[in-house]
Amino acid sequence: MLDIQSRCNCRCIMCDIWKQTESRHMTVEFVRGQLDDFRRLRVEWVVLTGGEPLMNSDVFEICRVLRAQGIRVTILTSGLLVGRYAVQIVDHVDDLIVSLDGPEAVHDRIRGVPGCFSQLADGIRSLRRADKAYRISGRCTVQRSNHDRLTDTVETAEALELNSISFLAADIQSPAFNRPEGWDALRRERVTLDRPQVPVLADQVSRLIAGRTATLADTDDHLNRIVDIFRSYAGLAEARAPRCNAPWVSAVLDSAGAVSPCFFHRPFADASGIGLAPALNAPAALRFRTTLDVAADETCKSCVCSLNRQ
């Protein structure tokens, strides 16, 4: 994953990235400087994220450089700029993941930008005009403001003609999303669920599973784990780590050269000046992977994501 832009054009309830005052972006020259290491590491797939990656003026040149190496490129975006860049996206990006946090009013409230659902819908229509078969996936962050609207979110994804929709629990505990010191209790309460709301979420998940359509990308186990995560947040269960091998098969590289084993653990190496491959094999990185016990690690136990690529 390449974190190519520190700024964001949303004001989401569950994220503090938009509060950053410093603007940092990854340049295409920086990416070119990593290509030898990408080949050495046999990189197959890069996800461009941020912040909002479409705010990076080099984004499509970065895509071109990566795809010339045979690397699949996915962009993870809020969707607000998709309409503006629809043709370039179709030409330079293999597939797109857009944020969809519920039906229109719910999505706009969570995203903190009036009319952002309408902009997202217009952008998707522009992509379909440019290439009807282009693959567009949706991703919904489950939280207090939409925990009772998951089935409606799937219906919304289908109405928007998304190829699929997946769900993730909101992260309230890691230092990710520009929260190096974490959140206080009041801020957590805005995002997580009260105990009486957990059964409502469980019912929504049961309805998703029972009425499964081809649009729903998640496994039953993944959906049920979302309920377990909110049960642990509410003190109703112990936190349980997912099956995950992210630190051994992937990495996150940001525009400053910091390398992290995944999105939720803190950086363990610096690629600036030495490159990604040496950074991933630096003593601190090797020590991290050698000693990490996913099942027992506190960051892993509270993780809302999982990557288990074979």
mmCIF file of C-alpha atoms in Angstrom:
data_model
loop_
_atom_site.group_PDB
_atom_site.id
_atom_site.type_symbol
_atom_site.label_atom_id
_atom_site.label_comp_id
_atom_site.label_asym_id
_atom_site.label_seq_id
_atom_site.Cartn_x
_atom_site.Cartn_y
_atom_site.Cartn_z
ATOM 1 C CA MET A 1 0.000 0.000 0.000
ATOM 2 C CA LEU A 2 1.286 3.457 -0.907
ATOM 3 C CA ASP A 3 0.048 6.339 1.236
ATOM 4 C CA ILE A 4 0.485 9.032 -1.406
ATOM 5 C CA GLN A 5 -1.416 12.025 0.018
ATOM 6 C CA SER A 6 -1.739 13.323 3.574
ATOM 7 C CA ARG A 7 -4.689 15.636 2.904
ATOM 8 C CA CYS A 8 -8.318 14.612 2.530
ATOM 9 C CA ASN A 9 -11.468 16.258 1.171
ATOM 10 C CA CYS A 10 -13.888 14.633 3.638
ATOM 11 C CA ARG A 11 -14.560 15.388 7.309
ATOM 12 C CA CYS A 12 -15.450 11.912 8.482
ATOM 13 C CA ILE A 13 -16.696 11.190 12.001
ATOM 14 C CA MET A 14 -14.461 8.130 12.358
ATOM 15 C CA CYS A 15 -11.211 9.623 11.033
ATOM 16 C CA ASP A 16 -8.884 12.522 11.890
ATOM 17 C CA ILE A 17 -6.785 12.556 8.719
ATOM 18 C CA TRP A 18 -8.634 15.667 7.534
ATOM 19 C CA LYS A 19 -7.373 17.554 10.614
ATOM 20 C CA GLN A 20 -3.762 17.458 9.418
ATOM 21 C CA THR A 21 -2.335 20.880 8.698
ATOM 22 C CA GLU A 22 0.779 19.605 6.916
ATOM 23 C CA SER A 23 0.405 18.687 3.259
ATOM 24 C CA ARG A 24 2.600 15.783 2.146
ATOM 25 C CA HIS A 25 2.380 13.882 -1.106
ATOM 26 C CA MET A 26 4.361 11.122 -2.751
ATOM 27 C CA THR A 27 6.048 12.110 -5.997
ATOM 28 C CA VAL A 28 6.395 9.988 -9.097
ATOM 29 C CA GLU A 29 10.178 10.399 -8.781
ATOM 30 C CA PHE A 30 10.023 8.757 -5.341
ATOM 31 C CA VAL A 31 8.052 5.842 -6.796
ATOM 32 C CA ARG A 32 10.492 5.449 -9.681
ATOM 33 C CA GLY A 33 13.245 5.231 -7.087
ATOM 34 C CA GLN A 34 11.525 2.213 -5.525
ATOM 35 C CA LEU A 35 11.016 0.211 -8.730
ATOM 36 C CA ASP A 36 14.136 -1.941 -8.383
ATOM 37 C CA ASP A 37 12.993 -2.917 -4.899
ATOM 38 C CA PHE A 38 9.450 -3.565 -6.111
ATOM 39 C CA ARG A 39 10.889 -5.982 -8.676
ATOM 40 C CA ARG A 40 13.153 -7.576 -6.074
ATOM 41 C CA LEU A 41 10.198 -8.024 -3.735
ATOM 42 C CA ARG A 42 8.004 -9.270 -6.597
ATOM 43 C CA VAL A 43 5.278 -6.731 -5.847
ATOM 44 C CA GLU A 44 2.079 -7.744 -7.631
ATOM 45 C CA TRP A 45 -0.524 -5.297 -6.359
ATOM 46 C CA VAL A 46 -0.395 -1.723 -5.040
ATOM 47 C CA VAL A 47 -3.279 0.092 -3.363
ATOM 48 C CA LEU A 48 -3.011 3.886 -3.443
ATOM 49 C CA THR A 49 -4.478 5.544 -0.382
ATOM 50 C CA GLY A 50 -4.158 8.636 1.788
ATOM 51 C CA GLY A 51 -5.842 10.933 2.750
ATOM 52 C CA GLU A 52 -7.417 11.259 -0.637
ATOM 53 C CA PRO A 53 -5.059 9.887 -3.324
ATOM 54 C CA LEU A 54 -6.852 11.703 -6.153
ATOM 55 C CA MET A 55 -5.682 14.995 -4.596
ATOM 56 C CA ASN A 56 -2.099 14.061 -5.516
ATOM 57 C CA SER A 57 -1.234 15.744 -8.819
ATOM 58 C CA ASP A 58 1.156 12.875 -9.676
ATOM 59 C CA VAL A 59 -1.404 10.132 -9.079
ATOM 60 C CA PHE A 60 -1.934 9.038 -12.679
ATOM 61 C CA GLU A 61 1.754 9.213 -13.537
ATOM 62 C CA ILE A 62 2.396 7.016 -10.478
ATOM 63 C CA CYS A 63 -0.224 4.599 -11.788
ATOM 64 C CA ARG A 64 1.372 4.572 -15.236
ATOM 65 C CA VAL A 65 4.814 3.836 -13.812
ATOM 66 C CA LEU A 66 3.511 0.999 -11.623
ATOM 67 C CA ARG A 67 1.391 -0.612 -14.325
ATOM 68 C CA ALA A 68 4.343 -0.543 -16.715
ATOM 69 C CA GLN A 69 5.946 -2.988 -14.260
ATOM 70 C CA GLY A 70 2.954 -5.318 -14.496
ATOM 71 C CA ILE A 71 1.653 -4.236 -11.085
ATOM 72 C CA ARG A 72 -2.091 -4.105 -10.480
ATOM 73 C CA VAL A 73 -3.137 -0.660 -9.212
ATOM 74 C CA THR A 74 -6.194 0.008 -7.057
ATOM 75 C CA ILE A 75 -7.217 3.405 -5.745
ATOM 76 C CA LEU A 76 -9.071 3.740 -2.446
ATOM 77 C CA THR A 77 -11.049 6.990 -2.600
ATOM 78 C CA SER A 78 -13.824 8.996 -0.985
ATOM 79 C CA GLY A 79 -15.249 9.364 -4.487
ATOM 80 C CA LEU A 80 -15.618 13.145 -4.481
ATOM 81 C CA LEU A 81 -13.144 13.614 -7.346
ATOM 82 C CA VAL A 82 -14.051 10.536 -9.374
ATOM 83 C CA GLY A 83 -16.272 12.462 -11.783
ATOM 84 C CA ARG A 84 -13.523 14.972 -12.525
ATOM 85 C CA TYR A 85 -10.988 12.253 -13.323
ATOM 86 C CA ALA A 86 -13.211 9.477 -14.691
ATOM 87 C CA VAL A 87 -11.427 9.114 -18.026
ATOM 88 C CA GLN A 88 -7.964 9.121 -16.440
ATOM 89 C CA ILE A 89 -9.082 6.563 -13.852
ATOM 90 C CA VAL A 90 -10.342 4.191 -16.535
ATOM 91 C CA ASP A 91 -7.135 4.656 -18.526
ATOM 92 C CA HIS A 92 -4.613 4.321 -15.674
ATOM 93 C CA VAL A 93 -6.189 2.440 -12.740
ATOM 94 C CA ASP A 94 -7.150 -1.235 -12.724
ATOM 95 C CA ASP A 95 -10.010 -0.882 -10.279
ATOM 96 C CA LEU A 96 -11.493 1.517 -7.755
ATOM 97 C CA ILE A 97 -12.749 1.197 -4.176
ATOM 98 C CA VAL A 98 -15.084 4.013 -3.124
ATOM 99 C CA SER A 99 -16.308 4.813 0.364
ATOM 100 C CA LEU A 100 -20.031 4.236 0.832
ATOM 101 C CA ASP A 101 -21.265 4.651 4.384
ATOM 102 C CA GLY A 102 -24.996 4.210 3.837
ATOM 103 C CA PRO A 103 -27.946 5.702 1.984
ATOM 104 C CA GLU A 104 -27.606 9.341 0.936
ATOM 105 C CA ALA A 105 -28.492 11.171 4.168
ATOM 106 C CA VAL A 106 -26.482 8.738 6.322
ATOM 107 C CA HIS A 107 -23.466 8.882 4.018
ATOM 108 C CA ASP A 108 -23.439 12.696 3.949
ATOM 109 C CA ARG A 109 -23.746 12.912 7.729
ATOM 110 C CA ILE A 110 -20.857 10.519 8.328
ATOM 111 C CA ARG A 111 -18.644 12.100 5.672
ATOM 112 C CA GLY A 112 -19.258 15.639 6.938
ATOM 113 C CA VAL A 113 -19.595 17.111 3.425
ATOM 114 C CA PRO A 114 -23.062 18.165 2.234
ATOM 115 C CA GLY A 115 -23.844 16.657 -1.149
ATOM 116 C CA CYS A 116 -20.949 14.208 -1.137
ATOM 117 C CA PHE A 117 -23.250 11.256 -1.915
ATOM 118 C CA SER A 118 -24.492 13.088 -4.995
ATOM 119 C CA GLN A 119 -20.890 13.751 -6.087
ATOM 120 C CA LEU A 120 -20.050 10.083 -5.558
ATOM 121 C CA ALA A 121 -23.065 8.960 -7.598
ATOM 122 C CA ASP A 122 -22.200 11.376 -10.416
ATOM 123 C CA GLY A 123 -18.640 10.083 -10.422
ATOM 124 C CA ILE A 124 -19.752 6.473 -10.690
ATOM 125 C CA ARG A 125 -22.027 7.347 -13.596
ATOM 126 C CA SER A 126 -19.106 9.098 -15.306
ATOM 127 C CA LEU A 127 -16.970 5.984 -14.916
ATOM 128 C CA ARG A 128 -19.738 3.830 -16.367
ATOM 129 C CA ARG A 129 -20.015 6.161 -19.359
ATOM 130 C CA ALA A 130 -16.273 5.902 -19.907
ATOM 131 C CA ASP A 131 -16.228 2.113 -19.495
ATOM 132 C CA LYS A 132 -19.404 0.241 -18.602
ATOM 133 C CA ALA A 133 -17.453 -2.832 -17.471
ATOM 134 C CA TYR A 134 -15.022 -0.942 -15.212
ATOM 135 C CA ARG A 135 -14.795 -2.540 -11.754
ATOM 136 C CA ILE A 136 -15.943 -0.315 -8.866
ATOM 137 C CA SER A 137 -16.222 -1.684 -5.346
ATOM 138 C CA GLY A 138 -17.701 -0.028 -2.278
ATOM 139 C CA ARG A 139 -16.446 -0.124 1.296
ATOM 140 C CA CYS A 140 -18.557 0.805 4.305
ATOM 141 C CA THR A 141 -17.166 1.631 7.748
ATOM 142 C CA VAL A 142 -19.639 0.334 10.330
ATOM 143 C CA GLN A 143 -20.249 2.619 13.309
ATOM 144 C CA ARG A 144 -22.923 4.203 15.487
ATOM 145 C CA SER A 145 -24.358 6.331 12.683
ATOM 146 C CA ASN A 146 -25.031 3.437 10.295
ATOM 147 C CA HIS A 147 -25.071 0.223 12.344
ATOM 148 C CA ASP A 148 -28.810 -0.139 11.727
ATOM 149 C CA ARG A 149 -28.620 0.538 7.967
ATOM 150 C CA LEU A 150 -26.354 -2.187 6.610
ATOM 151 C CA THR A 151 -29.009 -3.872 4.485
ATOM 152 C CA ASP A 152 -29.971 -0.448 3.137
ATOM 153 C CA THR A 153 -26.303 0.143 2.317
ATOM 154 C CA VAL A 154 -26.184 -3.007 0.169
ATOM 155 C CA GLU A 155 -29.336 -1.850 -1.636
ATOM 156 C CA THR A 156 -27.722 1.558 -2.162
ATOM 157 C CA ALA A 157 -24.590 -0.072 -3.584
ATOM 158 C CA GLU A 158 -26.730 -2.034 -6.015
ATOM 159 C CA ALA A 159 -28.653 1.083 -7.028
ATOM 160 C CA LEU A 160 -25.322 2.797 -7.737
ATOM 161 C CA GLU A 161 -24.300 -0.207 -9.857
ATOM 162 C CA LEU A 162 -21.267 -1.021 -7.756
ATOM 163 C CA ASN A 163 -19.758 -4.419 -8.470
ATOM 164 C CA SER A 164 -19.514 -5.224 -4.776
ATOM 165 C CA ILE A 165 -19.723 -3.823 -1.263
ATOM 166 C CA SER A 166 -17.721 -4.838 1.804
ATOM 167 C CA PHE A 167 -17.907 -3.800 5.457
ATOM 168 C CA LEU A 168 -15.316 -2.959 8.102
ATOM 169 C CA ALA A 169 -15.838 -2.071 11.745
ATOM 170 C CA ALA A 170 -14.730 1.425 12.690
ATOM 171 C CA ASP A 171 -11.321 1.484 14.351
ATOM 172 C CA ILE A 172 -11.386 3.383 17.641
ATOM 173 C CA GLN A 173 -8.203 2.138 19.326
ATOM 174 C CA SER A 174 -5.171 2.202 17.018
ATOM 175 C CA PRO A 175 -2.937 5.216 16.247
ATOM 176 C CA ALA A 176 -4.005 5.060 12.577
ATOM 177 C CA PHE A 177 -6.042 7.794 10.864
ATOM 178 C CA ASN A 178 -3.898 10.615 12.292
ATOM 179 C CA ARG A 179 -4.507 9.647 15.920
ATOM 180 C CA PRO A 180 -1.008 9.116 17.322
ATOM 181 C CA GLU A 181 -2.242 9.506 20.890
ATOM 182 C CA GLY A 182 -5.557 7.721 20.366
ATOM 183 C CA TRP A 183 -9.041 9.022 21.202
ATOM 184 C CA ASP A 184 -10.523 9.992 24.526
ATOM 185 C CA ALA A 185 -13.688 8.285 25.801
ATOM 186 C CA LEU A 186 -16.013 11.019 24.526
ATOM 187 C CA ARG A 187 -14.697 10.755 20.982
ATOM 188 C CA ARG A 188 -14.953 6.967 21.046
ATOM 189 C CA GLU A 189 -18.577 7.201 22.120
ATOM 190 C CA ARG A 190 -19.443 9.140 18.950
ATOM 191 C CA VAL A 191 -18.359 6.203 16.823
ATOM 192 C CA THR A 192 -18.849 2.983 18.773
ATOM 193 C CA LEU A 193 -22.099 1.373 19.950
ATOM 194 C CA ASP A 194 -23.904 1.338 23.262
ATOM 195 C CA ARG A 195 -24.676 -2.124 24.599
ATOM 196 C CA PRO A 196 -28.356 -2.000 23.466
ATOM 197 C CA GLN A 197 -27.214 -1.150 19.933
ATOM 198 C CA VAL A 198 -25.052 -4.263 19.554
ATOM 199 C CA PRO A 199 -28.051 -6.618 19.055
ATOM 200 C CA VAL A 200 -29.356 -4.220 16.394
ATOM 201 C CA LEU A 201 -26.070 -4.583 14.529
ATOM 202 C CA ALA A 202 -26.200 -8.360 15.011
ATOM 203 C CA ASP A 203 -29.664 -8.426 13.476
ATOM 204 C CA GLN A 204 -28.482 -6.417 10.487
ATOM 205 C CA VAL A 205 -25.592 -8.826 9.965
ATOM 206 C CA SER A 206 -27.950 -11.796 10.206
ATOM 207 C CA ARG A 207 -30.159 -10.183 7.570
ATOM 208 C CA LEU A 208 -27.176 -9.603 5.292
ATOM 209 C CA ILE A 209 -26.150 -13.243 5.563
ATOM 210 C CA ALA A 210 -29.672 -14.625 5.134
ATOM 211 C CA GLY A 211 -30.442 -12.394 2.168
ATOM 212 C CA ARG A 212 -26.983 -12.555 0.629
ATOM 213 C CA THR A 213 -26.707 -11.204 -2.905
ATOM 214 C CA ALA A 214 -23.803 -11.345 -5.340
ATOM 215 C CA THR A 215 -22.971 -7.731 -4.429
ATOM 216 C CA LEU A 216 -21.963 -8.620 -0.861
ATOM 217 C CA ALA A 217 -18.231 -9.367 -0.921
ATOM 218 C CA ASP A 218 -17.674 -10.398 2.712
ATOM 219 C CA THR A 219 -17.693 -13.917 4.116
ATOM 220 C CA ASP A 220 -20.100 -14.822 6.897
ATOM 221 C CA ASP A 221 -17.165 -15.098 9.311
ATOM 222 C CA HIS A 222 -15.974 -11.589 8.474
ATOM 223 C CA LEU A 223 -19.442 -10.110 8.982
ATOM 224 C CA ASN A 224 -19.908 -11.914 12.288
ATOM 225 C CA ARG A 225 -16.514 -10.688 13.430
ATOM 226 C CA ILE A 226 -17.730 -7.098 12.988
ATOM 227 C CA VAL A 227 -20.363 -7.840 15.620
ATOM 228 C CA ASP A 228 -17.684 -9.399 17.843
ATOM 229 C CA ILE A 229 -15.557 -6.257 17.529
ATOM 230 C CA PHE A 230 -18.375 -4.027 18.725
ATOM 231 C CA ARG A 231 -19.178 -6.495 21.489
ATOM 232 C CA SER A 232 -15.576 -6.140 22.662
ATOM 233 C CA TYR A 233 -15.763 -2.345 22.424
ATOM 234 C CA ALA A 234 -18.869 -2.471 24.653
ATOM 235 C CA GLY A 235 -17.195 -4.734 27.205
ATOM 236 C CA LEU A 236 -19.408 -7.693 26.327
ATOM 237 C CA ALA A 237 -16.609 -9.951 25.066
ATOM 238 C CA GLU A 238 -12.847 -10.274 24.916
ATOM 239 C CA ALA A 239 -11.122 -8.806 21.873
ATOM 240 C CA ARG A 240 -9.981 -11.479 19.416
ATOM 241 C CA ALA A 241 -7.359 -11.074 16.705
ATOM 242 C CA PRO A 242 -8.263 -12.116 13.149
ATOM 243 C CA ARG A 243 -6.325 -14.588 11.070
ATOM 244 C CA CYS A 244 -3.822 -12.289 9.404
ATOM 245 C CA ASN A 245 -0.455 -12.470 7.669
ATOM 246 C CA ALA A 246 -0.246 -8.840 6.540
ATOM 247 C CA PRO A 247 3.211 -8.129 8.061
ATOM 248 C CA TRP A 248 4.689 -11.046 6.096
ATOM 249 C CA VAL A 249 3.063 -10.435 2.690
ATOM 250 C CA SER A 250 2.517 -6.665 2.483
ATOM 251 C CA ALA A 251 3.660 -3.285 3.775
ATOM 252 C CA VAL A 252 2.595 0.345 3.911
ATOM 253 C CA LEU A 253 4.959 2.992 2.547
ATOM 254 C CA ASP A 254 4.220 6.693 3.017
ATOM 255 C CA SER A 255 5.508 9.796 1.256
ATOM 256 C CA ALA A 256 8.144 10.434 3.935
ATOM 257 C CA GLY A 257 9.579 6.931 3.489
ATOM 258 C CA ALA A 258 8.141 5.455 6.677
ATOM 259 C CA VAL A 259 7.406 1.740 6.368
ATOM 260 C CA SER A 260 4.750 0.022 8.454
ATOM 261 C CA PRO A 261 3.924 -3.697 8.639
ATOM 262 C CA CYS A 262 0.245 -2.860 8.103
ATOM 263 C CA PHE A 263 -2.097 0.113 8.355
ATOM 264 C CA PHE A 264 -2.616 -0.187 12.118
ATOM 265 C CA HIS A 265 0.855 -0.889 13.524
ATOM 266 C CA ARG A 266 3.313 1.966 13.908
ATOM 267 C CA PRO A 267 6.202 2.315 11.401
ATOM 268 C CA PHE A 268 9.144 0.016 12.009
ATOM 269 C CA ALA A 269 11.561 1.191 9.305
ATOM 270 C CA ASP A 270 12.513 4.085 7.026
ATOM 271 C CA ALA A 271 12.951 3.506 3.296
ATOM 272 C CA SER A 272 14.215 6.994 2.473
ATOM 273 C CA GLY A 273 17.778 6.792 1.251
ATOM 274 C CA ILE A 274 17.979 2.984 1.346
ATOM 275 C CA GLY A 275 14.864 1.718 -0.472
ATOM 276 C CA LEU A 276 11.944 -0.481 0.464
ATOM 277 C CA ALA A 277 13.641 -3.899 0.324
ATOM 278 C CA PRO A 278 16.489 -2.967 2.724
ATOM 279 C CA ALA A 279 13.975 -1.262 5.028
ATOM 280 C CA LEU A 280 11.813 -4.387 5.181
ATOM 281 C CA ASN A 281 14.910 -6.389 6.087
ATOM 282 C CA ALA A 282 16.333 -3.902 8.581
ATOM 283 C CA PRO A 283 16.917 -5.230 12.122
ATOM 284 C CA ALA A 284 13.797 -3.606 13.588
ATOM 285 C CA ALA A 285 11.581 -4.985 10.817
ATOM 286 C CA LEU A 286 13.045 -8.477 11.100
ATOM 287 C CA ARG A 287 12.651 -8.373 14.881
ATOM 288 C CA PHE A 288 9.021 -7.284 14.547
ATOM 289 C CA ARG A 289 8.081 -10.136 12.225
ATOM 290 C CA THR A 290 10.069 -12.685 14.195
ATOM 291 C CA THR A 291 8.487 -11.826 17.529
ATOM 292 C CA LEU A 292 4.942 -10.865 16.499
ATOM 293 C CA ASP A 293 2.261 -13.154 17.905
ATOM 294 C CA VAL A 294 -0.902 -11.998 16.132
ATOM 295 C CA ALA A 295 -3.211 -13.810 18.538
ATOM 296 C CA ALA A 296 -1.671 -12.125 21.592
ATOM 297 C CA ASP A 297 -0.634 -8.697 20.265
ATOM 298 C CA GLU A 298 -2.881 -5.921 21.605
ATOM 299 C CA THR A 299 -2.930 -3.990 18.326
ATOM 300 C CA CYS A 300 -3.819 -7.156 16.415
ATOM 301 C CA LYS A 301 -6.492 -8.138 18.932
ATOM 302 C CA SER A 302 -8.267 -4.808 18.394
ATOM 303 C CA CYS A 303 -7.721 -4.797 14.627
ATOM 304 C CA VAL A 304 -10.787 -4.243 12.453
ATOM 305 C CA CYS A 305 -9.139 -5.602 9.312
ATOM 306 C CA SER A 306 -7.480 -8.818 8.232
ATOM 307 C CA LEU A 307 -5.286 -9.868 5.362
ATOM 308 C CA ASN A 308 -4.554 -13.558 4.899
ATOM 309 C CA ARG A 309 -3.130 -13.921 1.406
ATOM 310 C CA GLN A 310 -1.657 -17.254 0.388
#
